[in-house]
Structures are given as structure tokens and as C-alpha cells.
Amino acid sequence: MATSFTVSEIAERVGGTVRGQSNVRIYGVASLEAAGAHEVSWITHPKYAAVLAECNAGAVLAPSDYGETPMVAILCPLVEAAVGKVINMFAPPIPSPPVGVHPSSIVSESARIGDEVAVGPHVVIEDGVVVGDRTILHGGVHLGCGVRVGSDCRIWDHVVIGHECVLLDRVVLHPSVVIGGDGYGYFQDGGRHHKIHHSGTVRIEADVEIGAGSCVDRAKFGVTVVGEGTKIDNLVQVGHNAIIGKHCLLVAHSSMAGSSRLENSTVIAAYSGVREHCVVGEGSVVLVHTGVASDVPAGQVVSGSPAQVHSRRLRGLAATDRLPNWIRRVKELEKRIKRLECPTNDS
Amino acid sequence: MATSFTVSEIAERVGGTVRGQSNVRIYGVASLEAAGAHEVSWITHPKYAAVLAECNAGAVLAPSDYGETPMVAILCPLVEAAVGKVINMFAPPIPSPPVGVHPSSIVSESARIGDEVAVGPHVVIEDGVVVGDRTILHGGVHLGCGVRVGSDCRIWDHVVIGHECVLLDRVVLHPSVVIGGDGYGYFQDGGRHHKIHHSGTVRIEADVEIGAGSCVDRAKFGVTVVGEGTKIDNLVQVGHNAIIGKHCLLVAHSSMAGSSRLENSTVIAAYSGVREHCVVGEGSVVLVHTGVASDVPAGQVVSGSPAQVHSRRLRGLAATDRLPNWIRRVKELEKRIKRLECPTNDS
Amino acid sequence: MATSFTVSEIAERVGGTVRGQSNVRIYGVASLEAAGAHEVSWITHPKYAAVLAECNAGAVLAPSDYGETPMVAILCPLVEAAVGKVINMFAPPIPSPPVGVHPSSIVSESARIGDEVAVGPHVVIEDGVVVGDRTILHGGVHLGCGVRVGSDCRIWDHVVIGHECVLLDRVVLHPSVVIGGDGYGYFQDGGRHHKIHHSGTVRIEADVEIGAGSCVDRAKFGVTVVGEGTKIDNLVQVGHNAIIGKHCLLVAHSSMAGSSRLENSTVIAAYSGVREHCVVGEGSVVLVHTGVASDVPAGQVVSGSPAQVHSRRLRGLAATDRLPNWIRRVKELEKRIKRLECPTNDS
């Protein structure tokens, strides 16, 4: 039996108000082009009005001040958030291993597994591990000695969490994430690099999500931290003793070097890295291909490698682009001044 | 017993013509420096003629118009393709698990496994999976619910394919590839990022190869596509709803953001990314460290972050390199003009 | 019972000399701020003297010429190396599987396993593998046919080593490393890319360490080499037939294209790549976001994409940053010269 909601139920869930018939029943969500009579769609801007005019959706999410619509409208102060919420209302359940421990998995007798935990096949749970209630461990997950995982986490296939690392509640780790590998720390002696033992750990706070193949290294001493609500994309590297604040975004292939720090609500775009010991201030945005080589104050937008204020870098890039023209003008000036200096040589 | 072919058999396979004795028997392929009397080597350009003169190979692949050679020549219109074909003729078989299912593997009763399929140890095949004939699953591969894998695929160790994703025929996935992790999609509400459920899937078309550790995210709705014959290197990221055309090349550490698109036969070099919703036109080449931030027309070569036409960027870089010189010349002009303006101050 | 050493024992181990009471007993190592009376700390520079004055450590490692300290000093010619050694003296043991083979693991009868080897759960060891004495294989490690692993290696969870690849002694591979995936090599024929079989292997020399998720591809022919003592960070890509010298450093997200080469003691920073067939000379440093597109002589520092000598690139960047100013000055010159050329038009 398909999930369905009335328009008024949806409006209530997203904090919107209905304009039109509130008892229309909705069975799904789709784009303006694809939506049918029993689906809800959305419009974010009047520039899509022509598409909306042709749309067959049974209802539409629209900004609070949006004009006439050909179907029932759910007017919302924040349409994008409303769309996200509606998508989640209709989301099918994610296939998961059943509650209990798969017989092929190996669970230490000293591990403490919460209620309604699901442990898939070929999982390894070592001594002293604690797993919170309702957490789901997909196939091949390895939890090292003393690892603590909170409640309502979902740990996808082949994730490795090294000894003593900690995850708080509602953490999602995608396949092949590695938490708690050794940091990249060596000392030089006699022309050789010698490994420094890493005895620290990692703490992943509540509501963090980390994408496939990303790595968070354990601290040399103390703890590497990924703060509450931060979302990390695929193939991201977080070095030893990095401290990432709350509600940050780290896009694919970004990286945090050892002991670097992000304050809350910062964004690091793809291929951007923060150098050892550097700090990116609250709310700052580090654009793509940026090398942060010194501290960035709060509220800045930076780009370039080494990083500079983005607007200033854009001015430099624009000027560079016109350089051949300026060089021509300088050459011309040289000729003209020569003529002024030696009028008799003028040819 | 070693694989061997006569020179004429090789010529036939590569579409070349023999110049000299066609019944020489060849047991392998090697570089000009290393080849012995029973091996075939290759020369792509007359600049290597001196090396060829010292070469002991029993036969040599050479361009159709190549001059005298000290040994039998197989003249080919496309030497590089011919070399590839000859390497493959002599390639030893790749070690693979035997046909059948290893007893340590877990296969759902509802899965449909084709003829002559080989399933290595510690594999997990969930409900409703379909695997085509002669496909090889190495150790530790996980196929989520409803996954469909075509015929003659080779899926290396520890690959994870998420629920409902689809692979067509002859796909090769190297170790630790992740297909169908959730896309990086959130909505903001109350200063926090909230996950948007991803109910779409991934389709990997025929003859695609994906390198170790690369990730292809599932679509939010609909499908993320990697088109027929496209070859993806290691540690590449493909975001949700990206559409990659046919016969593209994506080099190591490149990335496609959400809903970005590559038309057929494009090349994306290392550390280059395509921004959300941007399109790279057919046959275009995106050079290393490029950030594609707006659509690229067909047949272009672009570089820089943000991307611009490569030849134009090179002109700007060259001009920048000579900037200190131009600055000197401007300073000089200022002095000279001052002298002209105030001739009495001239010292 | 806690590990402890006297100050004189520590001094002996690090090659330092004691100033003060040499029989103080030390139970650990900590930062200046955190150290207590039974711990040793370190100071690298007099600028931290104020922190040292407040420090409660029982002893301090300091440069040989360092002045007065409030506690016993161990004076060292190289403080950083001494700190590394002391950290390692107090390092707790790393949790490891017990010696022997876990019953869930699958070991070919033709494999030869050395003395005191520890094989964790769900490991797969295929035909003809050789594992040296005291090597530790964590859970889920897969060793393909004919792989040889030296003595005293530590291979973390889910590492995959492809058939015939070789590791010498004391190699450390972090989770999800992939050694010996196929190189990225194709030939074009009829508008399609065709795979070239890779029959070469990989050799990882003694004392190499490779970070989580990194990949080293097998050679087309011959061997891809990572030289003795080289340390590779997380998510690094090493292409087919690359030759990496001894004691190099490759930072996270760096990459070596096919047949590229690093001479000894080079450093490749994050997001930097070396193009096919290019060589980076001994002791050179490739800074972040660099694209090495031609050979780099020994002892250079390079940056930019394409790479140039760093000091020269910095001069160009600085000049670019002042470009808007120079453009103003050129415009001003044009006005002034116009006035000189046509004095009557002066307004």
C-alpha cells in the first residue's frame, strides 16, 4: 500500500499554508515536467512559470508570495527546505540487514550491543566495543577494540573504525570510510623519515554524515574532531588533530591537514585544502582549488593557491586576461614618447 | 605450454602487412631494448631508429610507411592500436576464483546467478540480485538488494554496489569501488543541514571500467549514468544525477558534481571538476586542475579555475610571467614623461 | 604496570645530555600545557619560554644551546627527532589480532606463512602467497595469487594486494589501500577505448608506509616501484610503471601518472600531480596544487599548473595583485602624453 498524504497534511509538515483544495491526496513528489495528478511538485522562481503552466501536478510547493498557480499551492517561506522535507516524507525505506547479528559476523564477548541493533554479514566487532540502540551495521564493517558507536547510526559496507574511536548518535558513514587510520606524522633522522606513534583517537559528533571512501585520521595525542551536524562528501581527507566545527560542509576531494581547524558553518569546496595549524573562521567559504596557507577570518570568501580574498583574486584574473591589450598600449606609449623626445627622428 | 603465434597470424590480427619472413614464430612482446629473438617489439617513430638497429626482436610492428628494419616488420596503419592488440594476444590469464560460489559467501535465495559465474570468498549477494553469465565476483564484493550485473563483468575485491543499481555487460570495477552511495544533498533549516533522501539509482553501461577507490553516487531521483565505453581512473568522484556520455575518459582524482554532464568522447584530466548542472560538450578536453564553472562548448580545450579557453589562458600566463619586465618599462616611461613635462627639473 | 624510564635512560635513547637530576622517573610525554610532574615535555624555540615557565613537566627536551629551564632538561641536537623517539618509547601497543589464523579466514594450502604471523578475521590468502615472520594481517585483507609480503609488516583492514605484487619488510598499509589494480591504459580503435592488459606488478620496498584509501597500480610490463622508506599519505594515486625513489613524501591527494618518476628524497604536496614520463629530481619539492608537466631538476621548489620555479611564480602573483594599480598608471601616462603631444587640447 503506497504512502500518501493530503495536501493539508503536507502543508502542516513543511510549515506552509494551502491555497486551494486542502484534501487532495498526494502519493509522491516529482519535478514540474514529470509530476502527475497525484504528485506534488515545486517551483522556486517565477522564471519557471511557463513550465508550471504545462504541469500536471496535483499540488505545488511555492514561495509565500507566489502568484496564481494552475493547481493547489502550498505556500512556504522556504521552498527548498519544504521540498527536502516532502521528499523525505515519501522516501521508501532503505534496505537494511535484519535486527540481530548475522551468523557470519564475529562479535567479541566483551562488546555491548544495544537494543534493536542490526549487524549484517562478515562484520567484525572487537573487544570492548559499545554499539547504541537501533544502529545498523551493514556488511563487512570492522569496529576496532574499544570503539563506541552511538544510537541510530547507519554504518555502510566495509567501513573501518579504528580502536578507541568514538561516534555519537545518528552518524551516517558511507561505504569504505576509514576512521582512525594513523596520521601522517614522521620525524627525520639520518636522512630517513621515522614514524611517530599515534596514540590519539577520533570523535565524530552527532548527525555527521561522511561520504564513501573518505578518511579521518587519529590524533597524535588527544583527538581529531568532526563537529555536530557537519556533512562530508566522498574522498575527503581529514588529518590528525584537525578540529572541524559544527554544521560545516566539506565537498569531495577537499582536505584538512594536521592540526588545521574549521570554525562552525564553514564550507570547503572541492580540491581545497587547509594547511597545518591554519584556521578558517566561522561562516567562511573556501572555493574550489584553494590552498589555505594562513588563517582566514570569519565571513570571508577565499580562492586561489595560495588563498586570497576571492573578489580581489577575480580582479587580478580579469586584469591578467586583458594584459596583452595593456602590453600593446605600453609599447605604443614607448613609441609616442620616443617621438616626443626626438622629434627629428620621427618617421 | 607457452602461447605463440606466427608473424602472419599477428599481422592478420592487427590488420597489418608482413614485410619479410611471415612464418617466424613469436612467443611474447617486449620493448625494443628488452625484446629477444622470439619476441615482437614496436617502433612508433623514426627517432628510435638507433635503438631499433641494436634490437634483437624477431619482429617489429612499425608504421605503414616505415623504412628498412633489421628484422621482419609488421606494417600497420595505427601502430599504437596494433601494440595494444598484440599485448592482449600474449596476455596471461588473470587469476580468478573458480566457477561456482565460495562456501564462505552469502547468496540470497531470491538472487538469480547466471551460467559459469565465479563468486569468490566472503561475497554478499542480497535479495533480488541478478548476475549475468560468466561474470566474476572477487572476494568481499557486496551486491545490495535488487542490484543487476550484466554478463562478462569482472568485479574486483571489496567493491560495494548499493541497492537497485545496474551494471550492463563487460563492466570492470577495480577494488574498493563504491557504486550507489547516497549523493551529497542537504537542505538548510534552522542553521542546520538536513539530509535529503536519495531514492534514485546508478546505471553503469557496457564496457565501462572504473579504477580503484572511485565512487559513483546514486541519484536523488532517477539515475546517475556512466555511458558505454567510458573509462574512469582511480579515486574519481561522480556525484548524484551526473550524466557521463559514451567513450569519455576521467583521469585520477577528477570529479563530476551533482547533475553535471559530459557529452560523448570528452576527457577530464586529474584534479578537474565540473560544477553542478554544467555541461562539457562533445570531444572537449578539460586539462589538469581545471574548475569548469559554466558550460563548455563542443571541441574546446579548457584550463584554469575558473576554466577558460586554454590558449587564451596560456597567453595570460606568459604575459604574467613577463609582468616584472613590463612594470619596469612603465616606471621608465613615467620618468621620461616627467622629464618631458618639466624639462628644467631634469637632473 | 605503566611504562616508565628515568631521565638518563631517555637522554641515552635520544642522544641528549641531562642538565639536572638524571634519576627523575618519567611515565609519559605531553605538551607544555598538559604535562604533569611525572611527564616529559619539549620546547623547540625560546618564543615558548613563557609557557615553559608555567609548565609542570618533570623534564623537558630542549635544543642543545637552550638556556635555563625550571625543570630537568634533556639537551638534544635535534629536538624534533628526540620528541618523536620519546613519543614512541611511551607508545601503548597497537591492538592486533593474536598470532595464528582466525578460523573465518581462508588460506590456500600452497601459501607459506612465516613464524608468529597474525591473521585476523575474514582474510583471504590465495595460492602461492608468502608472508614473512611476525607480519600482522588485520581483518578482511586479501592477498592475491603469488603475493609476497615481507617480515614485520602491518597490513590494516580491507587492504587488497593483487596477484604477484611484492612487499618487502616493515611495510605498513592502512585500511582500504589497493596495491596492484590495473593501470589506466587503453588504445583507441574505431572511436572506442580498448583495454590494454596489464601483466606487470608492484614492488613496495622496505619501511614504506601508505595511508588509507591510496592506490598503487600494477605496471603494464615490468614493475611499479615505491622506494625504500617512502611515506605516502591517504588517497594518493600512483599510476602504472611509476618509479618512486627512496625517502620521498607524497601528501594526501597527490598523484603520479603512468611512467612518471620521483628521484630520492622528493616531496609532493597535496593536489599535485606528475605527468606521464616526467621526472622530479632529487630533493625537489612540488608545492600544493602543482601540475608537473616537464622534468624538474634536482633541488628545486616548484608550484603552479603548469609548474614553474616557485620564487618566479610568486613574483608573477605579486605583480598580478598590483595590476589594477599599474593599469591606472598606464592610463594616466596616456593622458599625460596626449597633453604633451597636443598641448592646445589640454583642458
PDB file of N, CA, C and O in Angstrom, chain C residues 264-314:
ATOM      1  N   ASN C 264      65.159  10.292  -5.325  1.00  0.00           N
ATOM      2  CA  ASN C 264      65.145  10.162  -3.865  1.00  0.00           C
ATOM      3  C   ASN C 264      64.836  11.478  -3.154  1.00  0.00           C
ATOM      4  O   ASN C 264      65.173  12.556  -3.640  1.00  0.00           O
ATOM      5  N   SER C 265      64.178  11.350  -1.997  1.00  0.00           N
ATOM      6  CA  SER C 265      64.003  12.466  -1.060  1.00  0.00           C
ATOM      7  C   SER C 265      63.246  13.642  -1.654  1.00  0.00           C
ATOM      8  O   SER C 265      63.465  14.792  -1.267  1.00  0.00           O
ATOM      9  N   THR C 266      62.335  13.384  -2.572  1.00  0.00           N
ATOM     10  CA  THR C 266      61.460  14.446  -3.081  1.00  0.00           C
ATOM     11  C   THR C 266      60.192  14.507  -2.234  1.00  0.00           C
ATOM     12  O   THR C 266      59.853  13.568  -1.509  1.00  0.00           O
ATOM     13  N   VAL C 267      59.512  15.652  -2.349  1.00  0.00           N
ATOM     14  CA  VAL C 267      58.253  15.853  -1.630  1.00  0.00           C
ATOM     15  C   VAL C 267      57.201  16.312  -2.638  1.00  0.00           C
ATOM     16  O   VAL C 267      57.443  17.256  -3.400  1.00  0.00           O
ATOM     17  N   ILE C 268      56.046  15.656  -2.622  1.00  0.00           N
ATOM     18  CA  ILE C 268      54.925  16.061  -3.479  1.00  0.00           C
ATOM     19  C   ILE C 268      53.777  16.433  -2.557  1.00  0.00           C
ATOM     20  O   ILE C 268      53.260  15.592  -1.823  1.00  0.00           O
ATOM     21  N   ALA C 269      53.379  17.714  -2.603  1.00  0.00           N
ATOM     22  CA  ALA C 269      52.334  18.184  -1.695  1.00  0.00           C
ATOM     23  C   ALA C 269      50.937  17.827  -2.218  1.00  0.00           C
ATOM     24  O   ALA C 269      50.785  17.275  -3.308  1.00  0.00           O
ATOM     25  N   ALA C 270      49.933  18.177  -1.435  1.00  0.00           N
ATOM     26  CA  ALA C 270      48.545  17.826  -1.740  1.00  0.00           C
ATOM     27  C   ALA C 270      48.110  18.376  -3.099  1.00  0.00           C
ATOM     28  O   ALA C 270      48.484  19.478  -3.482  1.00  0.00           O
ATOM     29  N   TYR C 271      47.298  17.593  -3.797  1.00  0.00           N
ATOM     30  CA  TYR C 271      46.696  18.004  -5.075  1.00  0.00           C
ATOM     31  C   TYR C 271      47.718  18.254  -6.164  1.00  0.00           C
ATOM     32  O   TYR C 271      47.421  18.970  -7.131  1.00  0.00           O
ATOM     33  N   SER C 272      48.910  17.720  -6.020  1.00  0.00           N
ATOM     34  CA  SER C 272      49.909  17.890  -7.057  1.00  0.00           C
ATOM     35  C   SER C 272      50.121  16.580  -7.777  1.00  0.00           C
ATOM     36  O   SER C 272      50.122  15.513  -7.166  1.00  0.00           O
ATOM     37  N   GLY C 273      50.304  16.704  -9.080  1.00  0.00           N
ATOM     38  CA  GLY C 273      50.470  15.515  -9.896  1.00  0.00           C
ATOM     39  C   GLY C 273      51.683  15.648 -10.789  1.00  0.00           C
ATOM     40  O   GLY C 273      52.074  16.758 -11.160  1.00  0.00           O
ATOM     41  N   VAL C 274      52.279  14.524 -11.129  1.00  0.00           N
ATOM     42  CA  VAL C 274      53.420  14.487 -12.045  1.00  0.00           C
ATOM     43  C   VAL C 274      52.952  13.787 -13.315  1.00  0.00           C
ATOM     44  O   VAL C 274      52.459  12.661 -13.263  1.00  0.00           O
ATOM     45  N   ARG C 275      53.098  14.480 -14.439  1.00  0.00           N
ATOM     46  CA  ARG C 275      52.601  13.979 -15.722  1.00  0.00           C
ATOM     47  C   ARG C 275      53.359  12.724 -16.171  1.00  0.00           C
ATOM     48  O   ARG C 275      54.493  12.485 -15.751  1.00  0.00           O
ATOM     49  N   GLU C 276      52.757  11.980 -17.081  1.00  0.00           N
ATOM     50  CA  GLU C 276      53.357  10.777 -17.647  1.00  0.00           C
ATOM     51  C   GLU C 276      54.801  11.064 -18.075  1.00  0.00           C
ATOM     52  O   GLU C 276      55.072  12.073 -18.739  1.00  0.00           O
ATOM     53  N   HIS C 277      55.701  10.167 -17.727  1.00  0.00           N
ATOM     54  CA  HIS C 277      57.095  10.168 -18.192  1.00  0.00           C
ATOM     55  C   HIS C 277      57.931  11.324 -17.629  1.00  0.00           C
ATOM     56  O   HIS C 277      59.117  11.418 -17.926  1.00  0.00           O
ATOM     57  N   CYS C 278      57.335  12.218 -16.801  1.00  0.00           N
ATOM     58  CA  CYS C 278      58.129  13.303 -16.230  1.00  0.00           C
ATOM     59  C   CYS C 278      58.900  12.814 -15.006  1.00  0.00           C
ATOM     60  O   CYS C 278      58.475  11.904 -14.301  1.00  0.00           O
ATOM     61  N   VAL C 279      60.036  13.480 -14.758  1.00  0.00           N
ATOM     62  CA  VAL C 279      60.917  13.111 -13.657  1.00  0.00           C
ATOM     63  C   VAL C 279      61.077  14.311 -12.721  1.00  0.00           C
ATOM     64  O   VAL C 279      61.327  15.425 -13.182  1.00  0.00           O
ATOM     65  N   VAL C 280      60.944  14.087 -11.429  1.00  0.00           N
ATOM     66  CA  VAL C 280      61.220  15.128 -10.438  1.00  0.00           C
ATOM     67  C   VAL C 280      62.557  14.781  -9.784  1.00  0.00           C
ATOM     68  O   VAL C 280      62.716  13.696  -9.212  1.00  0.00           O
ATOM     69  N   GLY C 281      63.507  15.726  -9.876  1.00  0.00           N
ATOM     70  CA  GLY C 281      64.875  15.452  -9.449  1.00  0.00           C
ATOM     71  C   GLY C 281      65.037  15.373  -7.937  1.00  0.00           C
ATOM     72  O   GLY C 281      64.210  15.873  -7.167  1.00  0.00           O
ATOM     73  N   GLU C 282      66.148  14.801  -7.538  1.00  0.00           N
ATOM     74  CA  GLU C 282      66.426  14.503  -6.133  1.00  0.00           C
ATOM     75  C   GLU C 282      66.253  15.726  -5.241  1.00  0.00           C
ATOM     76  O   GLU C 282      66.747  16.814  -5.541  1.00  0.00           O
ATOM     77  N   GLY C 283      65.517  15.530  -4.165  1.00  0.00           N
ATOM     78  CA  GLY C 283      65.372  16.573  -3.160  1.00  0.00           C
ATOM     79  C   GLY C 283      64.446  17.718  -3.542  1.00  0.00           C
ATOM     80  O   GLY C 283      64.279  18.659  -2.767  1.00  0.00           O
ATOM     81  N   SER C 284      63.831  17.658  -4.713  1.00  0.00           N
ATOM     82  CA  SER C 284      62.930  18.743  -5.110  1.00  0.00           C
ATOM     83  C   SER C 284      61.627  18.672  -4.325  1.00  0.00           C
ATOM     84  O   SER C 284      61.219  17.620  -3.828  1.00  0.00           O
ATOM     85  N   VAL C 285      60.977  19.846  -4.230  1.00  0.00           N
ATOM     86  CA  VAL C 285      59.706  19.956  -3.517  1.00  0.00           C
ATOM     87  C   VAL C 285      58.664  20.490  -4.490  1.00  0.00           C
ATOM     88  O   VAL C 285      58.848  21.555  -5.086  1.00  0.00           O
ATOM     89  N   VAL C 286      57.579  19.753  -4.642  1.00  0.00           N
ATOM     90  CA  VAL C 286      56.476  20.156  -5.509  1.00  0.00           C
ATOM     91  C   VAL C 286      55.366  20.637  -4.585  1.00  0.00           C
ATOM     92  O   VAL C 286      54.782  19.842  -3.845  1.00  0.00           O
ATOM     93  N   LEU C 287      55.107  21.952  -4.600  1.00  0.00           N
ATOM     94  CA  LEU C 287      54.136  22.524  -3.663  1.00  0.00           C
ATOM     95  C   LEU C 287      52.695  22.167  -4.048  1.00  0.00           C
ATOM     96  O   LEU C 287      52.451  21.579  -5.101  1.00  0.00           O
ATOM     97  N   VAL C 288      51.768  22.557  -3.196  1.00  0.00           N
ATOM     98  CA  VAL C 288      50.354  22.199  -3.336  1.00  0.00           C
ATOM     99  C   VAL C 288      49.760  22.700  -4.662  1.00  0.00           C
ATOM    100  O   VAL C 288      50.153  23.751  -5.163  1.00  0.00           O
ATOM    101  N   HIS C 289      48.829  21.917  -5.237  1.00  0.00           N
ATOM    102  CA  HIS C 289      48.123  22.283  -6.480  1.00  0.00           C
ATOM    103  C   HIS C 289      49.058  22.493  -7.672  1.00  0.00           C
ATOM    104  O   HIS C 289      48.804  23.357  -8.520  1.00  0.00           O
ATOM    105  N   THR C 290      50.114  21.724  -7.748  1.00  0.00           N
ATOM    106  CA  THR C 290      51.079  21.866  -8.833  1.00  0.00           C
ATOM    107  C   THR C 290      50.886  20.766  -9.873  1.00  0.00           C
ATOM    108  O   THR C 290      50.661  19.609  -9.522  1.00  0.00           O
ATOM    109  N   GLY C 291      50.992  21.162 -11.126  1.00  0.00           N
ATOM    110  CA  GLY C 291      50.950  20.188 -12.213  1.00  0.00           C
ATOM    111  C   GLY C 291      52.321  20.112 -12.860  1.00  0.00           C
ATOM    112  O   GLY C 291      52.672  20.994 -13.646  1.00  0.00           O
ATOM    113  N   VAL C 292      53.087  19.085 -12.523  1.00  0.00           N
ATOM    114  CA  VAL C 292      54.428  18.944 -13.110  1.00  0.00           C
ATOM    115  C   VAL C 292      54.255  18.428 -14.535  1.00  0.00           C
ATOM    116  O   VAL C 292      53.807  17.299 -14.740  1.00  0.00           O
ATOM    117  N   ALA C 293      54.600  19.279 -15.514  1.00  0.00           N
ATOM    118  CA  ALA C 293      54.336  18.957 -16.917  1.00  0.00           C
ATOM    119  C   ALA C 293      55.614  18.776 -17.714  1.00  0.00           C
ATOM    120  O   ALA C 293      55.569  18.480 -18.904  1.00  0.00           O
ATOM    121  N   SER C 294      56.763  18.975 -17.068  1.00  0.00           N
ATOM    122  CA  SER C 294      58.046  18.668 -17.703  1.00  0.00           C
ATOM    123  C   SER C 294      59.036  18.347 -16.580  1.00  0.00           C
ATOM    124  O   SER C 294      58.741  18.589 -15.410  1.00  0.00           O
ATOM    125  N   ASP C 295      60.192  17.823 -16.916  1.00  0.00           N
ATOM    126  CA  ASP C 295      61.130  17.388 -15.881  1.00  0.00           C
ATOM    127  C   ASP C 295      61.512  18.544 -14.960  1.00  0.00           C
ATOM    128  O   ASP C 295      61.685  19.682 -15.393  1.00  0.00           O
ATOM    129  N   VAL C 296      61.663  18.233 -13.679  1.00  0.00           N
ATOM    130  CA  VAL C 296      62.088  19.208 -12.670  1.00  0.00           C
ATOM    131  C   VAL C 296      63.500  18.818 -12.243  1.00  0.00           C
ATOM    132  O   VAL C 296      63.718  17.677 -11.819  1.00  0.00           O
ATOM    133  N   PRO C 297      64.467  19.748 -12.361  1.00  0.00           N
ATOM    134  CA  PRO C 297      65.834  19.404 -11.945  1.00  0.00           C
ATOM    135  C   PRO C 297      65.903  19.157 -10.428  1.00  0.00           C
ATOM    136  O   PRO C 297      64.978  19.500  -9.691  1.00  0.00           O
ATOM    137  N   ALA C 298      67.008  18.609  -9.988  1.00  0.00           N
ATOM    138  CA  ALA C 298      67.198  18.337  -8.557  1.00  0.00           C
ATOM    139  C   ALA C 298      67.209  19.634  -7.762  1.00  0.00           C
ATOM    140  O   ALA C 298      67.617  20.688  -8.255  1.00  0.00           O
ATOM    141  N   GLY C 299      66.696  19.550  -6.529  1.00  0.00           N
ATOM    142  CA  GLY C 299      66.838  20.661  -5.599  1.00  0.00           C
ATOM    143  C   GLY C 299      65.974  21.881  -5.865  1.00  0.00           C
ATOM    144  O   GLY C 299      66.231  22.957  -5.330  1.00  0.00           O
ATOM    145  N   GLN C 300      64.939  21.739  -6.677  1.00  0.00           N
ATOM    146  CA  GLN C 300      64.057  22.858  -6.995  1.00  0.00           C
ATOM    147  C   GLN C 300      62.832  22.878  -6.080  1.00  0.00           C
ATOM    148  O   GLN C 300      62.433  21.858  -5.540  1.00  0.00           O
ATOM    149  N   VAL C 301      62.221  24.074  -5.996  1.00  0.00           N
ATOM    150  CA  VAL C 301      60.880  24.188  -5.415  1.00  0.00           C
ATOM    151  C   VAL C 301      59.979  24.717  -6.530  1.00  0.00           C
ATOM    152  O   VAL C 301      60.246  25.792  -7.068  1.00  0.00           O
ATOM    153  N   VAL C 302      58.935  23.975  -6.864  1.00  0.00           N
ATOM    154  CA  VAL C 302      58.074  24.381  -7.974  1.00  0.00           C
ATOM    155  C   VAL C 302      56.623  24.467  -7.514  1.00  0.00           C
ATOM    156  O   VAL C 302      56.211  23.816  -6.560  1.00  0.00           O
ATOM    157  N   SER C 303      55.857  25.316  -8.232  1.00  0.00           N
ATOM    158  CA  SER C 303      54.419  25.425  -7.957  1.00  0.00           C
ATOM    159  C   SER C 303      53.714  25.890  -9.213  1.00  0.00           C
ATOM    160  O   SER C 303      54.354  26.296 -10.188  1.00  0.00           O
ATOM    161  N   GLY C 304      52.400  25.849  -9.196  1.00  0.00           N
ATOM    162  CA  GLY C 304      51.592  26.284 -10.327  1.00  0.00           C
ATOM    163  C   GLY C 304      51.259  25.141 -11.262  1.00  0.00           C
ATOM    164  O   GLY C 304      51.887  24.094 -11.244  1.00  0.00           O
ATOM    165  N   SER C 305      50.256  25.356 -12.102  1.00  0.00           N
ATOM    166  CA  SER C 305      49.838  24.324 -13.048  1.00  0.00           C
ATOM    167  C   SER C 305      49.609  24.991 -14.387  1.00  0.00           C
ATOM    168  O   SER C 305      48.623  25.691 -14.546  1.00  0.00           O
ATOM    169  N   PRO C 306      50.556  24.881 -15.351  1.00  0.00           N
ATOM    170  CA  PRO C 306      51.778  24.067 -15.286  1.00  0.00           C
ATOM    171  C   PRO C 306      52.804  24.629 -14.308  1.00  0.00           C
ATOM    172  O   PRO C 306      52.851  25.832 -14.067  1.00  0.00           O
ATOM    173  N   ALA C 307      53.648  23.705 -13.788  1.00  0.00           N
ATOM    174  CA  ALA C 307      54.621  24.048 -12.755  1.00  0.00           C
ATOM    175  C   ALA C 307      55.666  25.018 -13.261  1.00  0.00           C
ATOM    176  O   ALA C 307      56.099  24.930 -14.408  1.00  0.00           O
ATOM    177  N   GLN C 308      56.079  25.957 -12.402  1.00  0.00           N
ATOM    178  CA  GLN C 308      57.261  26.758 -12.680  1.00  0.00           C
ATOM    179  C   GLN C 308      58.030  26.930 -11.369  1.00  0.00           C
ATOM    180  O   GLN C 308      57.561  26.521 -10.304  1.00  0.00           O
ATOM    181  N   VAL C 309      59.229  27.519 -11.454  1.00  0.00           N
ATOM    182  CA  VAL C 309      60.004  27.739 -10.237  1.00  0.00           C
ATOM    183  C   VAL C 309      59.182  28.624  -9.300  1.00  0.00           C
ATOM    184  O   VAL C 309      58.636  29.648  -9.706  1.00  0.00           O
ATOM    185  N   HIS C 310      59.086  28.215  -8.033  1.00  0.00           N
ATOM    186  CA  HIS C 310      58.142  28.850  -7.123  1.00  0.00           C
ATOM    187  C   HIS C 310      58.439  30.330  -6.923  1.00  0.00           C
ATOM    188  O   HIS C 310      57.518  31.164  -6.935  1.00  0.00           O
ATOM    189  N   SER C 311      59.692  30.701  -6.754  1.00  0.00           N
ATOM    190  CA  SER C 311      60.015  32.108  -6.471  1.00  0.00           C
ATOM    191  C   SER C 311      59.585  32.976  -7.655  1.00  0.00           C
ATOM    192  O   SER C 311      59.049  34.066  -7.471  1.00  0.00           O
ATOM    193  N   ARG C 312      59.788  32.469  -8.867  1.00  0.00           N
ATOM    194  CA  ARG C 312      59.377  33.216 -10.050  1.00  0.00           C
ATOM    195  C   ARG C 312      57.856  33.341 -10.114  1.00  0.00           C
ATOM    196  O   ARG C 312      57.312  34.401 -10.436  1.00  0.00           O
ATOM    197  N   ARG C 313      57.157  32.239  -9.792  1.00  0.00           N
ATOM    198  CA  ARG C 313      55.687  32.293  -9.801  1.00  0.00           C
ATOM    199  C   ARG C 313      55.182  33.288  -8.753  1.00  0.00           C
ATOM    200  O   ARG C 313      54.243  34.055  -9.010  1.00  0.00           O
ATOM    201  N   LEU C 314      55.824  33.325  -7.590  1.00  0.00           N
ATOM    202  CA  LEU C 314      55.403  34.274  -6.552  1.00  0.00           C
ATOM    203  C   LEU C 314      55.556  35.703  -7.042  1.00  0.00           C
ATOM    204  O   LEU C 314      54.696  36.552  -6.783  1.00  0.00           O
TER     205      LEU C 314
END
